[in-house]
Coordinates of C-alpha atoms in Angstrom, one line a residue:
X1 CA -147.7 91.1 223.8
X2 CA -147.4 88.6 221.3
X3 CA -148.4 90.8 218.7
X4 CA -145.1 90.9 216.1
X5 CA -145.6 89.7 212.8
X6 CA -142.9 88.8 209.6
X7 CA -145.7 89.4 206.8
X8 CA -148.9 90.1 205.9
X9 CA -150.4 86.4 206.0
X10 CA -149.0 86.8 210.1
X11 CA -150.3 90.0 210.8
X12 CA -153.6 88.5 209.3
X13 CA -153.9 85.6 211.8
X14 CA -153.2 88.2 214.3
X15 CA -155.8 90.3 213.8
X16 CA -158.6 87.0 213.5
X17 CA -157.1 85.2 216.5
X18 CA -155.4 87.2 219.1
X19 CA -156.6 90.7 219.4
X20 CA -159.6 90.9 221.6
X21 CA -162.4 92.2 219.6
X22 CA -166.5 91.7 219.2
X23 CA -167.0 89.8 216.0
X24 CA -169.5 87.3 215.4
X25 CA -168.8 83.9 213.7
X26 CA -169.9 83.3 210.2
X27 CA -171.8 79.8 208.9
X28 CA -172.5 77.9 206.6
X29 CA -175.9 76.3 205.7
X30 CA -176.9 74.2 202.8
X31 CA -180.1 74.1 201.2
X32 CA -181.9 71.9 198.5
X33 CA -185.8 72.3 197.2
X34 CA -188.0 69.6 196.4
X35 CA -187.8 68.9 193.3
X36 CA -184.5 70.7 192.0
X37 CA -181.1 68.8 191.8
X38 CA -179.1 72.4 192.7
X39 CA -177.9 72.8 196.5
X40 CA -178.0 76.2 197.7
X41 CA -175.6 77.9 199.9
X42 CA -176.3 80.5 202.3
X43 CA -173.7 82.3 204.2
X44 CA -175.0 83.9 207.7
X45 CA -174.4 85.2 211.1
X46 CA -176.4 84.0 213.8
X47 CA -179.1 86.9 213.8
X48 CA -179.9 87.6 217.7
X49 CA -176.0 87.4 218.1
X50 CA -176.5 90.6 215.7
X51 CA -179.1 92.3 217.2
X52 CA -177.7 91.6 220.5
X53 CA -174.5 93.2 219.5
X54 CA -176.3 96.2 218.3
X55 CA -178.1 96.5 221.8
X56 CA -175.3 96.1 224.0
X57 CA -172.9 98.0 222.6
X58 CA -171.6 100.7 224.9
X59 CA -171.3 103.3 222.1
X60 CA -174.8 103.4 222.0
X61 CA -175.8 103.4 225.4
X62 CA -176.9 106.8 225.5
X63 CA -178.6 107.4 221.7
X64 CA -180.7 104.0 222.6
X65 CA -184.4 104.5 222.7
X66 CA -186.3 101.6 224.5
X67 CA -189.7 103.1 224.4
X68 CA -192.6 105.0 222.1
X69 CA -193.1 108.6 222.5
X70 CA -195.5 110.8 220.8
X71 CA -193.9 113.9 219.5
X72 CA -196.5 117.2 218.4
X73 CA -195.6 120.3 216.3
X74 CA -198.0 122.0 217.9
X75 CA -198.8 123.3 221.7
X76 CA -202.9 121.8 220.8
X77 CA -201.0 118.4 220.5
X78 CA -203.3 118.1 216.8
X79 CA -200.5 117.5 214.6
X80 CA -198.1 114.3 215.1
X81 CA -194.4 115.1 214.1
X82 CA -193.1 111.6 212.8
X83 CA -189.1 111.2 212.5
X84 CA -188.1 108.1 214.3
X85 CA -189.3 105.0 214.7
X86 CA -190.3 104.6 217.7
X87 CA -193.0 108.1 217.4
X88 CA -195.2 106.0 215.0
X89 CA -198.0 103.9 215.8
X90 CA -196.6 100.7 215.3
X91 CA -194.7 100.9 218.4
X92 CA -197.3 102.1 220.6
X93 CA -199.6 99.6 219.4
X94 CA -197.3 96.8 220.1
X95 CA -196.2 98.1 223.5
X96 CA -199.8 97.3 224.8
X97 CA -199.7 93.5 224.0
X98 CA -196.6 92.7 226.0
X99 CA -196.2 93.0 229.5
X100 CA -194.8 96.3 231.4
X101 CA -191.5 97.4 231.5
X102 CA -191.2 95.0 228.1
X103 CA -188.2 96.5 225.8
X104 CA -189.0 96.0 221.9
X105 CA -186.4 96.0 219.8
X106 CA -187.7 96.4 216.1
X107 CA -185.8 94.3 213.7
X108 CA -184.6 96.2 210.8
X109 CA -183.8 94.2 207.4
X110 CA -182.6 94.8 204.4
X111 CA -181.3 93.1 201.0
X112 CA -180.4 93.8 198.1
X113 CA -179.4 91.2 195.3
X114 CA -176.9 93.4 193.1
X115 CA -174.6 92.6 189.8
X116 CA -170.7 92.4 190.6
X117 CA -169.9 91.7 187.2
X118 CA -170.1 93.3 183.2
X119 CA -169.5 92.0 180.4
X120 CA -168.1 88.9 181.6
X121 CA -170.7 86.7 183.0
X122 CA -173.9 87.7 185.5
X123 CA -172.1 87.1 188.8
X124 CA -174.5 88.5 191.6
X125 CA -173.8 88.9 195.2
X126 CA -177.3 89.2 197.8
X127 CA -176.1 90.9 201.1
X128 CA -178.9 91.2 203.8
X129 CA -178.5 93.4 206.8
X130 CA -179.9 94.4 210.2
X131 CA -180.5 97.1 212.3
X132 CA -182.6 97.8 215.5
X133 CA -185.6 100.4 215.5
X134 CA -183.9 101.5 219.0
X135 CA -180.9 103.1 217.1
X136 CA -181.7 106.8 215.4
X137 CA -181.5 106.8 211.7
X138 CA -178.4 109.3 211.4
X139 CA -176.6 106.1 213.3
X140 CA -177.9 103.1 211.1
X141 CA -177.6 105.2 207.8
X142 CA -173.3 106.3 208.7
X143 CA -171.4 103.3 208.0
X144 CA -168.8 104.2 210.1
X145 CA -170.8 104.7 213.1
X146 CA -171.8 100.5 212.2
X147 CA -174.8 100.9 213.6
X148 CA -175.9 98.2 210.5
X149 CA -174.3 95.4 210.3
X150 CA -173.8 92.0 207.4
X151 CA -176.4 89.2 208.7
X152 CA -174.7 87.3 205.7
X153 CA -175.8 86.6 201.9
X154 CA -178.4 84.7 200.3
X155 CA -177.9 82.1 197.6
X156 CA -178.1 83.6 193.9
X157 CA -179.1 80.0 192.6
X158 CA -180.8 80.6 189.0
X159 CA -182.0 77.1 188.9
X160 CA -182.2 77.6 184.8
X161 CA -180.0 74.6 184.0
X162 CA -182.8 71.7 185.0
X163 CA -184.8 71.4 182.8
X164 CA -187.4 74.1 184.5
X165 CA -190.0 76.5 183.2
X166 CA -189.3 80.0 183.2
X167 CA -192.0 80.3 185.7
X168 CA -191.5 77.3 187.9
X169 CA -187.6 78.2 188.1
X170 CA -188.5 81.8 189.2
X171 CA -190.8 79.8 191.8
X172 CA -187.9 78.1 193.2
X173 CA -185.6 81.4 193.5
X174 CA -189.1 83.2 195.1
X175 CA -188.8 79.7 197.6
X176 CA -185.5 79.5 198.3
X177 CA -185.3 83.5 199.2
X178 CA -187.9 82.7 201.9
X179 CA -186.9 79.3 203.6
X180 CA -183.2 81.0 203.3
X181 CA -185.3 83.6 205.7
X182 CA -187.3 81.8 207.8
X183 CA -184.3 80.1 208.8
X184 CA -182.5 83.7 210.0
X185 CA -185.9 84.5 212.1
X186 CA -185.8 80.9 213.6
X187 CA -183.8 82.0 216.5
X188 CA -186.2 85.3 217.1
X189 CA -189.6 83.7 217.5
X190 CA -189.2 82.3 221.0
X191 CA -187.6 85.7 222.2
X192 CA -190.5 87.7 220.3
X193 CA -192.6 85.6 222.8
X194 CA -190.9 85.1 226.1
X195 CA -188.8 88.0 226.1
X196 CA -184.7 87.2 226.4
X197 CA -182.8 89.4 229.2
X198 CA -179.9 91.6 227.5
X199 CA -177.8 94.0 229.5
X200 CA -178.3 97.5 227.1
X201 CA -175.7 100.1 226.5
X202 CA -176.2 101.7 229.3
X203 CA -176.0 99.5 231.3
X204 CA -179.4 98.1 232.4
X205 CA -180.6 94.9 232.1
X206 CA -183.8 94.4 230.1
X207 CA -186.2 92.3 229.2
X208 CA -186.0 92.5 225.1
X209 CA -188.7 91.1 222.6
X210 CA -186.7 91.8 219.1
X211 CA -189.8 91.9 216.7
X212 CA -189.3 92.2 213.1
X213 CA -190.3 95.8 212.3
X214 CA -189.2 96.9 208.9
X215 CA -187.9 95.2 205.5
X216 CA -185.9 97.8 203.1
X217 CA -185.5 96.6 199.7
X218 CA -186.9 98.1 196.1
X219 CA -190.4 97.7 194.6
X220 CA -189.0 94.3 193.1
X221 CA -187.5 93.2 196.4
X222 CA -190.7 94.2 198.5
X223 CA -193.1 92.1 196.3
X224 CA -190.8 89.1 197.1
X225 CA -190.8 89.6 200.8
X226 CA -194.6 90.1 200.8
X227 CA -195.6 87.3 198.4
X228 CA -197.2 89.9 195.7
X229 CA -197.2 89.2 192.0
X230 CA -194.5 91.7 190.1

């Protein structure tokens, strides 16, 4: 098979090149803001490669939910029982627009810019991940079950050394946080509007429109993504 190795750096380049496994490939995208000097780095995966990864996988094929459904706690159907995703009324409402027998695929992200270092420096790291709406919760919150998965991580520039304001260098971290996003959705807006054919878990082909559903983050976080003064 190939597969011996003589040390660790062997067995490494084993593992990375030879044995067949579903990875996705990472990349590397530079940024610069008008007006700063600073170039920002954003590592990534290519998002729909993510999502479709996600969908297609066969361990999933039979937890998958590619619909809405209305669930009651009562036999008068009065009293709407809310657990999932896909029993609210986003769904439902979004199921209307698109054309029938359309699969959505609600786009789950998530970030969370946290410090990796004490008393030696503020070193932070700014993972963001994704999930699909599709998945039950117990799945995407188990890390072993990797029903979540590392889209990549956002720059931490500070952009304190140029001379900036307070404010107008907090500014350019609030603008670099969403271009470095808007570049991630890129690939999703044509397939949010055409619809892009993916072969599910279980084995059926749909017609997917991956929509971005949800954002988790803290109260700080969530006033950055929505654009609301903290």
């Amino acid at each position: 098979l190939g597969l011996s190795f003589r040390n660790c750096n062997e067995l490494n380049n084993i593992i990375d090149d030879q044995l067949p496994v579903r990875s996705l490939k990472w990349h590397r995208t530079e940024f610069r803001l008008q007006d700063t000097e600073e170039t920002a780095v954003l590592w990534h995966r290519n998002l729909l490669d993510a999502v479709q990864l996600l969908f297609e996988e066969p361990r999933f094929g039979k937890v998958l939910v590619f619909g809405p459904e209305k669930h009651y706690i009562d036999e008068a159907k009065e009293y709407r029982l809310l657990l999932e995703m896909w029993t609210g009324n986003w769904w439902w409402r979004l199921q209307t627009q698109l054309p029938a027998g359309a699969t959505i695929i609600p786009l789950i992200l998530g970030s969370d810019k946290a410090l990796l270092t004490q008393h030696s420096g503020d070193c932070y790291g700014y993972p963001i991940y994704v999930s699909i709406g599709n998945l039950p919760k117990a799945i995407r919150r188990t890390p072993s079950q990797r029903g979540t998965l590392l889209l990549g991580y956002l720059p931490t520039n500070k952009f304190d050394s140029m001379g900036l304001s307070e404010e107008s260098a907090k500014l350019a971290r609030h603008r670099l946080f969403h271009r470095c996003v808007s570049y991630l959705l890129k690939d999703t807006i044509p397939a949010a509007k055409d619809g892009i054919l993916w072969t599910a878990g279980d084995g059926l082909v749909r017609r997917c429109y991956p929509i971005l559903g949800a954002w988790m983050a803290d109260y700080p976080e969530q006033c950055l993504v929505t654009c609301t003064r903290y």
